[in-house]
Amino acid sequence: MPKKIPMRMCVSCREMRPKKELTRVVRTPEGNVVIDPSGRANGRGAYLCLKTACLDKAIKSRALDRALETKVETDVYDALRKDCEHAEAGS
């Protein structure tokens, strides 16, 4: 019997994808917003595709702000943009 693949929804494009294809952004219990490369950090999480178009749409619509119920700072978006560019260059 094949192992079940966990699926998550991108907050920007609303597309269901395997969890490993998405980046998790977390609001920690202390209120900080960080990128969670392990996918297991404690706190409220939201998932985002590693596509620049999805990131741009999330910034414009404030999808991460709504999903995490807090203001996401520009340094988090800058780090996400670097991850997106790195992922798109690798594929």
XYZ file of C-alpha atoms in Angstrom, residues 2-91:
90
model
C 1.544 3.352 -1.024
C 2.269 5.930 1.629
C -0.169 8.861 1.797
C 1.302 12.179 0.612
C 0.231 15.138 2.792
C -1.388 17.889 0.698
C -1.576 21.589 1.594
C -3.159 24.617 -0.080
C -1.199 27.648 -1.252
C -2.697 30.796 0.327
C -2.135 32.726 -2.900
C -3.267 30.527 -5.818
C -5.443 28.230 -3.633
C -4.002 25.174 -5.386
C -3.537 21.904 -3.486
C 0.035 20.598 -3.710
C 2.202 18.100 -1.856
C 3.534 19.648 1.353
C 7.173 19.276 0.237
C 6.559 21.535 -2.809
C 5.405 24.461 -0.639
C 7.138 26.844 1.755
C 5.682 27.182 5.246
C 5.560 30.591 6.913
C 4.823 30.569 10.656
C 3.632 33.070 13.230
C 5.327 31.852 16.381
C 3.586 31.954 19.776
C 5.734 35.032 20.537
C 4.226 36.813 17.512
C 7.250 36.688 15.185
C 6.750 35.699 11.539
C 9.447 33.352 10.215
C 10.006 30.961 7.325
C 9.883 27.353 8.509
C 12.118 25.145 6.335
C 11.452 22.057 8.491
C 7.661 22.399 8.232
C 7.311 21.501 11.910
C 7.786 24.745 13.843
C 5.315 25.555 16.583
C 2.738 28.222 15.731
C 0.150 29.222 13.148
C 1.320 28.280 9.663
C 0.485 29.158 6.075
C 1.812 27.597 2.887
C 2.993 29.350 -0.266
C 4.117 28.053 -3.687
C 7.724 28.659 -4.645
C 6.682 30.760 -7.656
C 7.375 34.474 -8.002
C 3.883 35.029 -9.456
C 2.281 33.423 -6.376
C 4.426 35.516 -4.050
C 3.534 38.727 -5.897
C -0.161 37.854 -5.707
C 0.133 37.051 -1.979
C 1.821 40.401 -1.314
C -0.773 42.350 -3.325
C -3.777 40.606 -1.748
C -2.170 40.401 1.735
C -3.010 36.682 1.790
C -0.232 35.846 4.269
C -1.316 38.679 6.571
C -4.844 37.249 6.669
C -3.772 33.615 7.011
C -1.366 34.366 9.869
C -3.651 37.001 11.424
C -0.768 39.486 11.768
C 1.283 41.955 9.711
C 4.052 40.245 7.730
C 7.195 42.388 7.550
C 9.028 43.130 4.295
C 12.148 41.185 5.348
C 10.063 37.965 5.371
C 8.813 38.756 1.855
C 12.402 39.484 0.743
C 13.555 36.106 2.067
C 10.626 34.388 0.328
C 11.505 36.169 -2.937
C 15.097 34.855 -2.701
C 13.753 31.320 -2.126
C 11.424 31.660 -5.133
C 14.199 32.918 -7.393
C 16.496 30.113 -6.225
C 13.798 27.477 -6.826
C 12.914 28.842 -10.278
C 16.594 29.004 -11.296
C 17.071 25.380 -10.226
C 14.192 24.018 -12.295
